[in-house]
PDB file of C-alpha atoms in Angstrom:
ATOM      1  CA  MET B   1     127.610  88.890 127.753  1.00  0.00           C
ATOM      2  CA  THR B   2     129.999  88.231 124.811  1.00  0.00           C
ATOM      3  CA  ALA B   3     128.245  88.243 121.445  1.00  0.00           C
ATOM      4  CA  SER B   4     128.185  85.014 119.716  1.00  0.00           C
ATOM      5  CA  ALA B   5     127.997  83.955 116.200  1.00  0.00           C
ATOM      6  CA  PRO B   6     124.144  83.241 115.067  1.00  0.00           C
ATOM      7  CA  ALA B   7     123.025  80.048 114.578  1.00  0.00           C
ATOM      8  CA  TRP B   8     121.010  81.081 111.761  1.00  0.00           C
ATOM      9  CA  THR B   9     121.201  83.199 108.210  1.00  0.00           C
ATOM     10  CA  ARG B  10     118.108  85.523 107.217  1.00  0.00           C
ATOM     11  CA  GLU B  11     116.918  82.931 105.360  1.00  0.00           C
ATOM     12  CA  THR B  12     116.657  79.997 107.946  1.00  0.00           C
ATOM     13  CA  TRP B  13     116.151  82.042 111.289  1.00  0.00           C
ATOM     14  CA  PRO B  14     112.885  80.735 112.720  1.00  0.00           C
ATOM     15  CA  ILE B  15     110.252  83.424 112.527  1.00  0.00           C
ATOM     16  CA  ALA B  16     106.784  82.215 113.711  1.00  0.00           C
ATOM     17  CA  ALA B  17     103.348  83.276 112.991  1.00  0.00           C
ATOM     18  CA  ALA B  18     101.072  84.080 116.282  1.00  0.00           C
ATOM     19  CA  MET B  19      97.679  82.989 116.499  1.00  0.00           C
ATOM     20  CA  ILE B  20      96.316  85.806 118.396  1.00  0.00           C
ATOM     21  CA  GLN B  21      93.874  86.944 115.557  1.00  0.00           C
ATOM     22  CA  TYR B  22      92.230  83.260 116.000  1.00  0.00           C
ATOM     23  CA  PRO B  23      89.868  82.752 118.888  1.00  0.00           C
ATOM     24  CA  ASN B  24      89.747  79.807 120.941  1.00  0.00           C
ATOM     25  CA  VAL B  25      85.891  79.841 121.280  1.00  0.00           C
ATOM     26  CA  LEU B  26      84.421  79.286 117.957  1.00  0.00           C
ATOM     27  CA  ALA B  27      80.952  80.715 116.782  1.00  0.00           C
ATOM     28  CA  ASP B  28      79.194  77.376 117.607  1.00  0.00           C
ATOM     29  CA  GLY B  29      80.434  77.560 121.102  1.00  0.00           C
ATOM     30  CA  ARG B  30      83.048  74.725 120.959  1.00  0.00           C
ATOM     31  CA  SER B  31      86.556  75.092 121.912  1.00  0.00           C
ATOM     32  CA  VAL B  32      89.624  74.871 119.350  1.00  0.00           C
ATOM     33  CA  GLN B  33      90.609  72.013 121.813  1.00  0.00           C
ATOM     34  CA  GLU B  34      87.616  70.065 120.705  1.00  0.00           C
ATOM     35  CA  GLN B  35      88.290  70.698 116.755  1.00  0.00           C
ATOM     36  CA  SER B  36      88.764  67.758 114.423  1.00  0.00           C
ATOM     37  CA  VAL B  37      92.409  67.650 112.623  1.00  0.00           C
ATOM     38  CA  GLU B  38      90.373  68.582 109.462  1.00  0.00           C
ATOM     39  CA  GLU B  39      89.233  72.010 111.432  1.00  0.00           C
ATOM     40  CA  TRP B  40      92.621  72.685 112.653  1.00  0.00           C
ATOM     41  CA  ALA B  41      93.883  72.309 109.052  1.00  0.00           C
ATOM     42  CA  ALA B  42      91.489  74.793 107.817  1.00  0.00           C
ATOM     43  CA  THR B  43      92.958  77.100 110.066  1.00  0.00           C
ATOM     44  CA  LEU B  44      96.624  76.152 109.378  1.00  0.00           C
ATOM     45  CA  ASP B  45      96.163  76.474 105.533  1.00  0.00           C
ATOM     46  CA  ASP B  46      95.825  80.381 106.312  1.00  0.00           C
ATOM     47  CA  VAL B  47      99.390  80.292 107.929  1.00  0.00           C
ATOM     48  CA  VAL B  48     100.917  78.320 105.508  1.00  0.00           C
ATOM     49  CA  ASP B  49      99.146  80.524 102.453  1.00  0.00           C
ATOM     50  CA  ALA B  50     100.643  83.545 103.971  1.00  0.00           C
ATOM     51  CA  GLY B  51     104.201  82.017 103.511  1.00  0.00           C
ATOM     52  CA  PHE B  52     105.202  80.925 107.190  1.00  0.00           C
ATOM     53  CA  THR B  53     107.222  77.975 107.811  1.00  0.00           C
ATOM     54  CA  GLU B  54     107.070  78.241 111.514  1.00  0.00           C
ATOM     55  CA  LEU B  55     104.082  78.395 113.929  1.00  0.00           C
ATOM     56  CA  ASP B  56     103.526  79.194 117.655  1.00  0.00           C
ATOM     57  CA  PRO B  57     100.330  77.841 118.550  1.00  0.00           C
ATOM     58  CA  THR B  58      99.764  80.731 121.241  1.00  0.00           C
ATOM     59  CA  ASP B  59      97.427  79.235 124.008  1.00  0.00           C
ATOM     60  CA  SER B  60      94.799  81.982 123.622  1.00  0.00           C
ATOM     61  CA  TRP B  61      94.124  79.993 120.265  1.00  0.00           C
ATOM     62  CA  LEU B  62      94.958  76.281 121.206  1.00  0.00           C
ATOM     63  CA  ARG B  63      96.508  74.991 124.417  1.00  0.00           C
ATOM     64  CA  LEU B  64      98.915  71.852 123.074  1.00  0.00           C
ATOM     65  CA  ALA B  65      99.793  71.648 126.743  1.00  0.00           C
ATOM     66  CA  ASP B  66      96.182  70.276 127.506  1.00  0.00           C
ATOM     67  CA  LEU B  67      95.630  68.039 124.465  1.00  0.00           C
ATOM     68  CA  SER B  68      95.990  64.343 125.250  1.00  0.00           C
ATOM     69  CA  PRO B  69      99.413  62.924 123.968  1.00  0.00           C
ATOM     70  CA  ALA B  70      97.311  61.201 120.939  1.00  0.00           C
ATOM     71  CA  ARG B  71      95.570  64.676 120.038  1.00  0.00           C
ATOM     72  CA  ARG B  72      98.778  66.559 120.590  1.00  0.00           C
ATOM     73  CA  ASP B  73     100.648  64.076 118.136  1.00  0.00           C
ATOM     74  CA  ASP B  74      97.777  64.503 115.680  1.00  0.00           C
ATOM     75  CA  PHE B  75      98.238  68.210 115.724  1.00  0.00           C
ATOM     76  CA  MET B  76     102.154  68.296 115.219  1.00  0.00           C
ATOM     77  CA  ALA B  77     101.716  65.315 112.301  1.00  0.00           C
ATOM     78  CA  LEU B  78      99.064  67.930 110.590  1.00  0.00           C
ATOM     79  CA  ALA B  79     101.805  70.729 111.168  1.00  0.00           C
ATOM     80  CA  ARG B  80     104.544  68.823 109.598  1.00  0.00           C
ATOM     81  CA  SER B  81     102.469  67.660 106.737  1.00  0.00           C
ATOM     82  CA  LEU B  82     101.984  71.255 106.075  1.00  0.00           C
ATOM     83  CA  GLY B  83     105.595  72.066 106.001  1.00  0.00           C
ATOM     84  CA  LEU B  84     105.399  73.820 109.931  1.00  0.00           C
ATOM     85  CA  THR B  85     107.530  73.713 112.589  1.00  0.00           C
ATOM     86  CA  VAL B  86     107.125  74.862 116.247  1.00  0.00           C
ATOM     87  CA  PRO B  87     110.365  76.763 117.530  1.00  0.00           C
ATOM     88  CA  ALA B  88     108.422  77.880 120.496  1.00  0.00           C
ATOM     89  CA  ILE B  89     105.002  77.971 122.642  1.00  0.00           C
ATOM     90  CA  SER B  90     103.768  81.113 123.990  1.00  0.00           C
ATOM     91  CA  THR B  91     101.441  81.440 126.927  1.00  0.00           C
ATOM     92  CA  SER B  92      99.048  84.300 127.725  1.00  0.00           C
ATOM     93  CA  ARG B  93      97.200  85.404 130.673  1.00  0.00           C
ATOM     94  CA  ARG B  94      98.157  82.802 132.623  1.00  0.00           C
ATOM     95  CA  SER B  95     100.302  84.419 135.513  1.00  0.00           C
ATOM     96  CA  VAL B  96     101.790  81.985 138.184  1.00  0.00           C
ATOM     97  CA  ILE B  97     101.067  84.573 140.983  1.00  0.00           C
ATOM     98  CA  ASP B  98      97.182  84.818 139.735  1.00  0.00           C
ATOM     99  CA  ALA B  99      95.523  85.280 143.267  1.00  0.00           C
ATOM    100  CA  VAL B 100      92.783  82.800 142.095  1.00  0.00           C
ATOM    101  CA  HIS B 101      94.351  80.538 139.549  1.00  0.00           C
ATOM    102  CA  GLY B 102      98.023  80.933 140.440  1.00  0.00           C
ATOM    103  CA  ASP B 103      98.917  77.523 141.385  1.00  0.00           C
ATOM    104  CA  ALA B 104      96.697  75.880 138.792  1.00  0.00           C
ATOM    105  CA  TYR B 105      98.838  78.129 136.124  1.00  0.00           C
ATOM    106  CA  LEU B 106     102.046  77.122 137.713  1.00  0.00           C
ATOM    107  CA  ALA B 107     101.226  73.477 137.119  1.00  0.00           C
ATOM    108  CA  TYR B 108     100.102  74.442 133.331  1.00  0.00           C
ATOM    109  CA  CYS B 109     103.469  76.185 132.654  1.00  0.00           C
ATOM    110  CA  HIS B 110     105.160  72.789 133.616  1.00  0.00           C
ATOM    111  CA  ARG B 111     103.257  71.108 131.218  1.00  0.00           C
ATOM    112  CA  VAL B 112     104.029  73.727 128.472  1.00  0.00           C
ATOM    113  CA  ILE B 113     107.647  73.179 129.275  1.00  0.00           C
ATOM    114  CA  ASP B 114     107.195  69.122 128.935  1.00  0.00           C
ATOM    115  CA  THR B 115     105.062  69.887 125.848  1.00  0.00           C
ATOM    116  CA  ALA B 116     107.804  72.004 124.343  1.00  0.00           C
ATOM    117  CA  LYS B 117     110.545  69.228 124.949  1.00  0.00           C
ATOM    118  CA  ALA B 118     108.066  66.497 123.437  1.00  0.00           C
ATOM    119  CA  ILE B 119     107.320  68.585 119.928  1.00  0.00           C
ATOM    120  CA  GLY B 120     110.985  69.775 119.845  1.00  0.00           C
ATOM    121  CA  ALA B 121     110.684  73.373 120.503  1.00  0.00           C
ATOM    122  CA  GLY B 122     113.453  75.256 121.993  1.00  0.00           C
ATOM    123  CA  ALA B 123     111.789  77.786 123.940  1.00  0.00           C
ATOM    124  CA  VAL B 124     108.660  79.157 125.921  1.00  0.00           C
ATOM    125  CA  SER B 125     107.155  82.506 126.514  1.00  0.00           C
ATOM    126  CA  PHE B 126     105.588  83.225 129.905  1.00  0.00           C
ATOM    127  CA  GLY B 127     104.296  86.353 131.430  1.00  0.00           C
ATOM    128  CA  LEU B 128     102.664  87.805 134.561  1.00  0.00           C
ATOM    129  CA  PHE B 129      99.866  89.537 133.039  1.00  0.00           C
ATOM    130  CA  GLU B 130      96.105  88.695 133.970  1.00  0.00           C
ATOM    131  CA  PRO B 131      93.083  88.304 131.891  1.00  0.00           C
ATOM    132  CA  LEU B 132      91.569  91.375 130.369  1.00  0.00           C
ATOM    133  CA  THR B 133      89.034  93.327 132.538  1.00  0.00           C
ATOM    134  CA  GLU B 134      85.453  93.833 131.326  1.00  0.00           C
ATOM    135  CA  ALA B 135      86.159  97.580 130.520  1.00  0.00           C
ATOM    136  CA  GLN B 136      89.372  96.385 128.616  1.00  0.00           C
ATOM    137  CA  LYS B 137      87.044  94.011 126.524  1.00  0.00           C
ATOM    138  CA  LYS B 138      84.666  96.902 125.613  1.00  0.00           C
ATOM    139  CA  ALA B 139      87.431  99.378 124.372  1.00  0.00           C
ATOM    140  CA  LEU B 140      88.287  99.261 120.722  1.00  0.00           C
ATOM    141  CA  TRP B 141      92.161  98.739 122.006  1.00  0.00           C
ATOM    142  CA  PHE B 142      92.233  96.935 124.942  1.00  0.00           C
ATOM    143  CA  TRP B 143      95.898  98.919 126.197  1.00  0.00           C
ATOM    144  CA  THR B 144      94.038 102.087 126.326  1.00  0.00           C
ATOM    145  CA  VAL B 145      92.174 100.953 129.458  1.00  0.00           C
ATOM    146  CA  ASP B 146      94.188 100.096 132.642  1.00  0.00           C
ATOM    147  CA  GLY B 147      94.147  96.432 133.546  1.00  0.00           C
ATOM    148  CA  ALA B 148      95.194  94.167 136.343  1.00  0.00           C
ATOM    149  CA  LYS B 149      98.509  95.072 137.997  1.00  0.00           C
ATOM    150  CA  ASN B 150     101.133  93.022 140.162  1.00  0.00           C
ATOM    151  CA  PRO B 151     100.867  94.313 143.632  1.00  0.00           C
ATOM    152  CA  ASP B 152     103.528  96.344 145.043  1.00  0.00           C
ATOM    153  CA  ASP B 153     104.353  93.686 147.682  1.00  0.00           C
ATOM    154  CA  PRO B 154     108.120  92.414 148.161  1.00  0.00           C
ATOM    155  CA  ALA B 155     106.121  89.136 149.326  1.00  0.00           C
ATOM    156  CA  VAL B 156     104.426  88.718 146.053  1.00  0.00           C
ATOM    157  CA  TRP B 157     107.706  89.650 144.092  1.00  0.00           C
ATOM    158  CA  GLN B 158     109.571  87.071 145.665  1.00  0.00           C
ATOM    159  CA  LYS B 159     106.945  84.470 145.167  1.00  0.00           C
ATOM    160  CA  ALA B 160     106.948  85.088 141.275  1.00  0.00           C
ATOM    161  CA  VAL B 161     110.691  85.096 141.538  1.00  0.00           C
ATOM    162  CA  ALA B 162     110.548  81.749 143.168  1.00  0.00           C
ATOM    163  CA  ARG B 163     108.080  80.302 140.715  1.00  0.00           C
ATOM    164  CA  ILE B 164     109.808  81.138 137.514  1.00  0.00           C
ATOM    165  CA  ARG B 165     112.926  80.075 138.990  1.00  0.00           C
ATOM    166  CA  GLU B 166     111.195  76.640 139.614  1.00  0.00           C
ATOM    167  CA  LEU B 167     110.043  76.655 136.014  1.00  0.00           C
ATOM    168  CA  GLY B 168     113.508  77.605 134.778  1.00  0.00           C
ATOM    169  CA  ARG B 169     115.156  74.969 136.613  1.00  0.00           C
ATOM    170  CA  HIS B 170     112.651  72.508 134.700  1.00  0.00           C
ATOM    171  CA  ALA B 171     113.147  73.854 131.615  1.00  0.00           C
ATOM    172  CA  GLU B 172     117.096  73.921 132.208  1.00  0.00           C
ATOM    173  CA  GLU B 173     116.973  70.246 132.641  1.00  0.00           C
ATOM    174  CA  LEU B 174     115.083  69.733 129.170  1.00  0.00           C
ATOM    175  CA  GLY B 175     117.177  72.291 127.300  1.00  0.00           C
ATOM    176  CA  ILE B 176     114.504  74.686 127.075  1.00  0.00           C
ATOM    177  CA  GLU B 177     114.733  78.559 127.241  1.00  0.00           C
ATOM    178  CA  VAL B 178     112.178  80.690 129.096  1.00  0.00           C
ATOM    179  CA  SER B 179     111.690  84.012 127.912  1.00  0.00           C
ATOM    180  CA  LEU B 180     109.499  86.349 130.103  1.00  0.00           C
ATOM    181  CA  GLU B 181     107.319  88.739 128.480  1.00  0.00           C
ATOM    182  CA  MET B 182     107.644  92.531 129.158  1.00  0.00           C
ATOM    183  CA  TYR B 183     103.975  93.731 129.593  1.00  0.00           C
ATOM    184  CA  GLU B 184     102.741  97.030 131.517  1.00  0.00           C
ATOM    185  CA  ASP B 185     101.887  96.868 135.357  1.00  0.00           C
ATOM    186  CA  THR B 186     103.740  93.732 135.972  1.00  0.00           C
ATOM    187  CA  TYR B 187     107.124  93.092 137.395  1.00  0.00           C
ATOM    188  CA  LEU B 188     108.326  92.999 133.957  1.00  0.00           C
ATOM    189  CA  GLY B 189     106.634  96.305 133.214  1.00  0.00           C
ATOM    190  CA  THR B 190     109.869  98.393 132.794  1.00  0.00           C
ATOM    191  CA  ALA B 191     113.222  97.684 131.125  1.00  0.00           C
ATOM    192  CA  ASP B 192     114.682  98.136 134.893  1.00  0.00           C
ATOM    193  CA  SER B 193     112.095  95.913 136.527  1.00  0.00           C
ATOM    194  CA  SER B 194     112.574  93.409 133.671  1.00  0.00           C
ATOM    195  CA  VAL B 195     116.389  93.162 134.582  1.00  0.00           C
ATOM    196  CA  ARG B 196     116.265  93.279 138.145  1.00  0.00           C
ATOM    197  CA  PHE B 197     113.687  90.090 137.906  1.00  0.00           C
ATOM    198  CA  VAL B 198     115.542  88.048 135.640  1.00  0.00           C
ATOM    199  CA  GLU B 199     118.917  88.845 137.572  1.00  0.00           C
ATOM    200  CA  GLU B 200     116.828  87.523 140.787  1.00  0.00           C
ATOM    201  CA  VAL B 201     115.570  84.530 139.074  1.00  0.00           C
ATOM    202  CA  GLY B 202     119.550  83.792 138.187  1.00  0.00           C
ATOM    203  CA  LEU B 203     119.342  81.161 135.429  1.00  0.00           C
ATOM    204  CA  PRO B 204     121.125  81.234 132.470  1.00  0.00           C
ATOM    205  CA  ASN B 205     118.245  79.896 130.404  1.00  0.00           C
ATOM    206  CA  VAL B 206     115.936  82.417 131.784  1.00  0.00           C
ATOM    207  CA  GLY B 207     115.566  85.734 129.963  1.00  0.00           C
ATOM    208  CA  ILE B 208     113.616  88.652 128.530  1.00  0.00           C
ATOM    209  CA  ASN B 209     110.777  88.564 125.906  1.00  0.00           C
ATOM    210  CA  ALA B 210     111.660  92.015 124.725  1.00  0.00           C
ATOM    211  CA  ASP B 211     108.048  92.726 123.474  1.00  0.00           C
ATOM    212  CA  LEU B 212     108.359  96.819 123.651  1.00  0.00           C
ATOM    213  CA  GLY B 213     105.508  97.123 121.378  1.00  0.00           C
ATOM    214  CA  ASN B 214     103.476  96.357 124.611  1.00  0.00           C
ATOM    215  CA  LEU B 215     105.079  99.172 126.225  1.00  0.00           C
ATOM    216  CA  ILE B 216     105.100 101.983 123.619  1.00  0.00           C
ATOM    217  CA  ARG B 217     101.525 101.429 122.658  1.00  0.00           C
ATOM    218  CA  LEU B 218     100.326 102.703 126.149  1.00  0.00           C
ATOM    219  CA  HIS B 219      98.629 106.084 126.361  1.00  0.00           C
ATOM    220  CA  ARG B 220     100.794 107.239 129.224  1.00  0.00           C
ATOM    221  CA  PRO B 221     104.459 108.388 129.299  1.00  0.00           C
ATOM    222  CA  VAL B 222     107.007 105.479 128.625  1.00  0.00           C
ATOM    223  CA  GLU B 223     110.614 105.205 128.615  1.00  0.00           C
ATOM    224  CA  HIS B 224     112.158 105.862 124.807  1.00  0.00           C
ATOM    225  CA  TRP B 225     112.618 102.289 123.089  1.00  0.00           C
ATOM    226  CA  GLN B 226     116.215 102.762 122.350  1.00  0.00           C
ATOM    227  CA  ALA B 227     117.009 103.022 126.221  1.00  0.00           C
ATOM    228  CA  MET B 228     114.907 100.297 127.031  1.00  0.00           C
ATOM    229  CA  MET B 229     116.463  97.979 124.247  1.00  0.00           C
ATOM    230  CA  ALA B 230     119.775  99.131 125.665  1.00  0.00           C
ATOM    231  CA  LYS B 231     119.043  97.559 129.111  1.00  0.00           C
ATOM    232  CA  VAL B 232     117.403  94.591 128.184  1.00  0.00           C
ATOM    233  CA  ALA B 233     119.493  93.624 125.110  1.00  0.00           C
ATOM    234  CA  PRO B 234     122.081  91.371 127.304  1.00  0.00           C
ATOM    235  CA  PHE B 235     119.103  89.208 128.663  1.00  0.00           C
ATOM    236  CA  THR B 236     117.065  88.764 125.153  1.00  0.00           C
ATOM    237  CA  LYS B 237     115.536  85.524 124.430  1.00  0.00           C
ATOM    238  CA  TYR B 238     112.385  84.494 122.305  1.00  0.00           C
ATOM    239  CA  TRP B 239     110.948  87.787 121.090  1.00  0.00           C
ATOM    240  CA  HIS B 240     107.541  88.553 120.111  1.00  0.00           C
ATOM    241  CA  VAL B 241     107.955  91.556 117.755  1.00  0.00           C
ATOM    242  CA  LYS B 242     105.266  94.226 116.802  1.00  0.00           C
ATOM    243  CA  ASN B 243     105.313  97.720 116.458  1.00  0.00           C
ATOM    244  CA  TYR B 244     103.125 100.981 116.853  1.00  0.00           C
ATOM    245  CA  THR B 245     102.809 104.491 115.629  1.00  0.00           C
ATOM    246  CA  ARG B 246     102.918 106.734 118.865  1.00  0.00           C
ATOM    247  CA  VAL B 247     102.046 110.545 118.953  1.00  0.00           C
ATOM    248  CA  GLU B 248     102.774 112.926 121.728  1.00  0.00           C
ATOM    249  CA  ASP B 249     101.305 116.268 122.125  1.00  0.00           C
ATOM    250  CA  PRO B 250     103.474 118.180 124.798  1.00  0.00           C
ATOM    251  CA  GLY B 251     100.960 120.943 124.896  1.00  0.00           C
ATOM    252  CA  THR B 252      97.916 119.061 125.889  1.00  0.00           C
ATOM    253  CA  GLY B 253      99.639 115.593 127.291  1.00  0.00           C
ATOM    254  CA  ALA B 254      97.555 113.826 124.542  1.00  0.00           C
ATOM    255  CA  ILE B 255      99.087 110.671 123.716  1.00  0.00           C
ATOM    256  CA  ILE B 256      97.781 108.545 120.446  1.00  0.00           C
ATOM    257  CA  THR B 257      98.977 104.861 119.378  1.00  0.00           C
ATOM    258  CA  HIS B 258      97.947 102.610 116.672  1.00  0.00           C
ATOM    259  CA  PRO B 259      99.382  99.184 115.546  1.00  0.00           C
ATOM    260  CA  ALA B 260     101.781  99.590 112.457  1.00  0.00           C
ATOM    261  CA  PRO B 261     103.975  97.155 110.534  1.00  0.00           C
ATOM    262  CA  LEU B 262     107.384  96.686 112.012  1.00  0.00           C
ATOM    263  CA  GLU B 263     109.190  98.636 109.134  1.00  0.00           C
ATOM    264  CA  SER B 264     107.016 101.738 109.718  1.00  0.00           C
ATOM    265  CA  GLY B 265     106.248 102.301 113.561  1.00  0.00           C
ATOM    266  CA  LEU B 266     108.191 103.988 116.174  1.00  0.00           C
ATOM    267  CA  ILE B 267     110.383 101.089 117.089  1.00  0.00           C
ATOM    268  CA  ASN B 268     113.595 100.754 114.640  1.00  0.00           C
ATOM    269  CA  TYR B 269     113.738  97.220 114.568  1.00  0.00           C
ATOM    270  CA  ARG B 270     116.597  97.138 112.175  1.00  0.00           C
ATOM    271  CA  ALA B 271     118.500  99.261 115.227  1.00  0.00           C
ATOM    272  CA  ALA B 272     117.032  96.963 117.936  1.00  0.00           C
ATOM    273  CA  ILE B 273     117.842  93.670 116.561  1.00  0.00           C
ATOM    274  CA  ARG B 274     121.622  94.737 115.941  1.00  0.00           C
ATOM    275  CA  THR B 275     121.493  95.796 119.562  1.00  0.00           C
ATOM    276  CA  ALA B 276     120.433  92.588 120.626  1.00  0.00           C
ATOM    277  CA  LEU B 277     122.717  90.615 118.239  1.00  0.00           C
ATOM    278  CA  ASP B 278     125.625  92.381 119.578  1.00  0.00           C
ATOM    279  CA  HIS B 279     124.868  91.159 123.135  1.00  0.00           C
ATOM    280  CA  GLY B 280     124.594  87.277 121.570  1.00  0.00           C
ATOM    281  CA  PHE B 281     120.648  87.220 120.665  1.00  0.00           C
ATOM    282  CA  ASN B 282     120.216  83.709 119.228  1.00  0.00           C
ATOM    283  CA  SER B 283     116.641  82.876 119.422  1.00  0.00           C
ATOM    284  CA  ALA B 284     113.557  82.602 117.269  1.00  0.00           C
ATOM    285  CA  PHE B 285     111.217  85.400 116.719  1.00  0.00           C
ATOM    286  CA  LEU B 286     107.258  85.854 116.939  1.00  0.00           C
ATOM    287  CA  CYS B 287     105.454  88.184 114.577  1.00  0.00           C
ATOM    288  CA  GLU B 288     102.293  89.586 115.984  1.00  0.00           C
ATOM    289  CA  HIS B 289      99.929  92.427 114.859  1.00  0.00           C
ATOM    290  CA  TYR B 290      96.576  93.562 116.259  1.00  0.00           C
ATOM    291  CA  GLY B 291      93.652  94.853 114.063  1.00  0.00           C
ATOM    292  CA  GLY B 292      92.834  94.341 110.472  1.00  0.00           C
ATOM    293  CA  ASP B 293      94.316  90.871 108.769  1.00  0.00           C
ATOM    294  CA  GLY B 294      96.856  90.436 111.503  1.00  0.00           C
ATOM    295  CA  LEU B 295      98.197  87.674 109.682  1.00  0.00           C
ATOM    296  CA  THR B 296      99.047  89.415 106.468  1.00  0.00           C
ATOM    297  CA  VAL B 297     100.864  92.100 108.485  1.00  0.00           C
ATOM    298  CA  SER B 298     102.602  89.571 110.118  1.00  0.00           C
ATOM    299  CA  ALA B 299     103.801  87.760 107.162  1.00  0.00           C
ATOM    300  CA  ALA B 300     104.868  91.439 105.848  1.00  0.00           C
ATOM    301  CA  ASN B 301     106.862  91.745 109.173  1.00  0.00           C
ATOM    302  CA  ARG B 302     108.438  88.360 108.706  1.00  0.00           C
ATOM    303  CA  ASP B 303     109.812  89.311 105.051  1.00  0.00           C
ATOM    304  CA  TYR B 304     111.268  92.607 106.752  1.00  0.00           C
ATOM    305  CA  LEU B 305     112.937  90.804 109.303  1.00  0.00           C
ATOM    306  CA  ARG B 306     114.556  88.705 106.490  1.00  0.00           C
ATOM    307  CA  ARG B 307     116.028  91.210 104.798  1.00  0.00           C
ATOM    308  CA  ILE B 308     117.563  92.807 107.860  1.00  0.00           C
ATOM    309  CA  LEU B 309     118.582  89.866 109.824  1.00  0.00           C
ATOM    310  CA  PRO B 310     122.388  88.975 109.227  1.00  0.00           C
ATOM    311  CA  ARG B 311     123.201  87.475 105.623  1.00  0.00           C
ATOM    312  CA  ARG B 312     125.727  84.927 107.475  1.00  0.00           C
TER     313      ARG B 312
END
């Protein structure tokens, strides 16, 4: 891929807040889908107070695509009134090859694409990872327990490719980019597999969400982040960024990981982003962080990104 000039400067690059620290089900049993505009505002005030001007609703919090048009317009009017834009919409644990809900999730992902167009978002992020298992829900950090795996079945692989291609063509018609999230034990669970998958989909608007944090946090051997980044950089689109410390004891084989700010974890994001930029990366970022006050850490991560992105 030939590198192109970025569309933004470090001050204007869209860097969105994720909403993964906010649950969809409230303490009173209601869903965020049912909240009033005033209740949504109370949550979005946190995002604004953290200094964000971009937001990804992240459908683990709010499924914009499942709101009525009037309610969606109410949400977007609220966001605009608070100075927030939505550059992209991320989905979570709604795999189009889920053995039970795959057809419904495929239809949902089409609605997400239409919603992105309706609200002026330029990208969507899809993944092939499934809901957390009961064992994962009980663990302190869910990634320390193995979850669902995409089957080692060529027919299911081809079904996944066909369904993502279908979504990609829909998105292409609307000028939307599709970014596929790297995640363990899925068909995008390694750099090599991710590249192979995207190449088989074969659409220029479909690329890779290079969320290497999902992989380096695993308590198992993984490819070095630099090697992974070198492979996926030519295909990187809308990008979820987070970081972890990682300690490996070669004597015992023990591996320990823990969430960390972008600037102090294992992945050198200054180098990773420059690698992506060298291959023409020109998409928005999403800041995520697990543990503690994830929104505040994400805000610090946003500020770090603004220091290392191109000046012009």
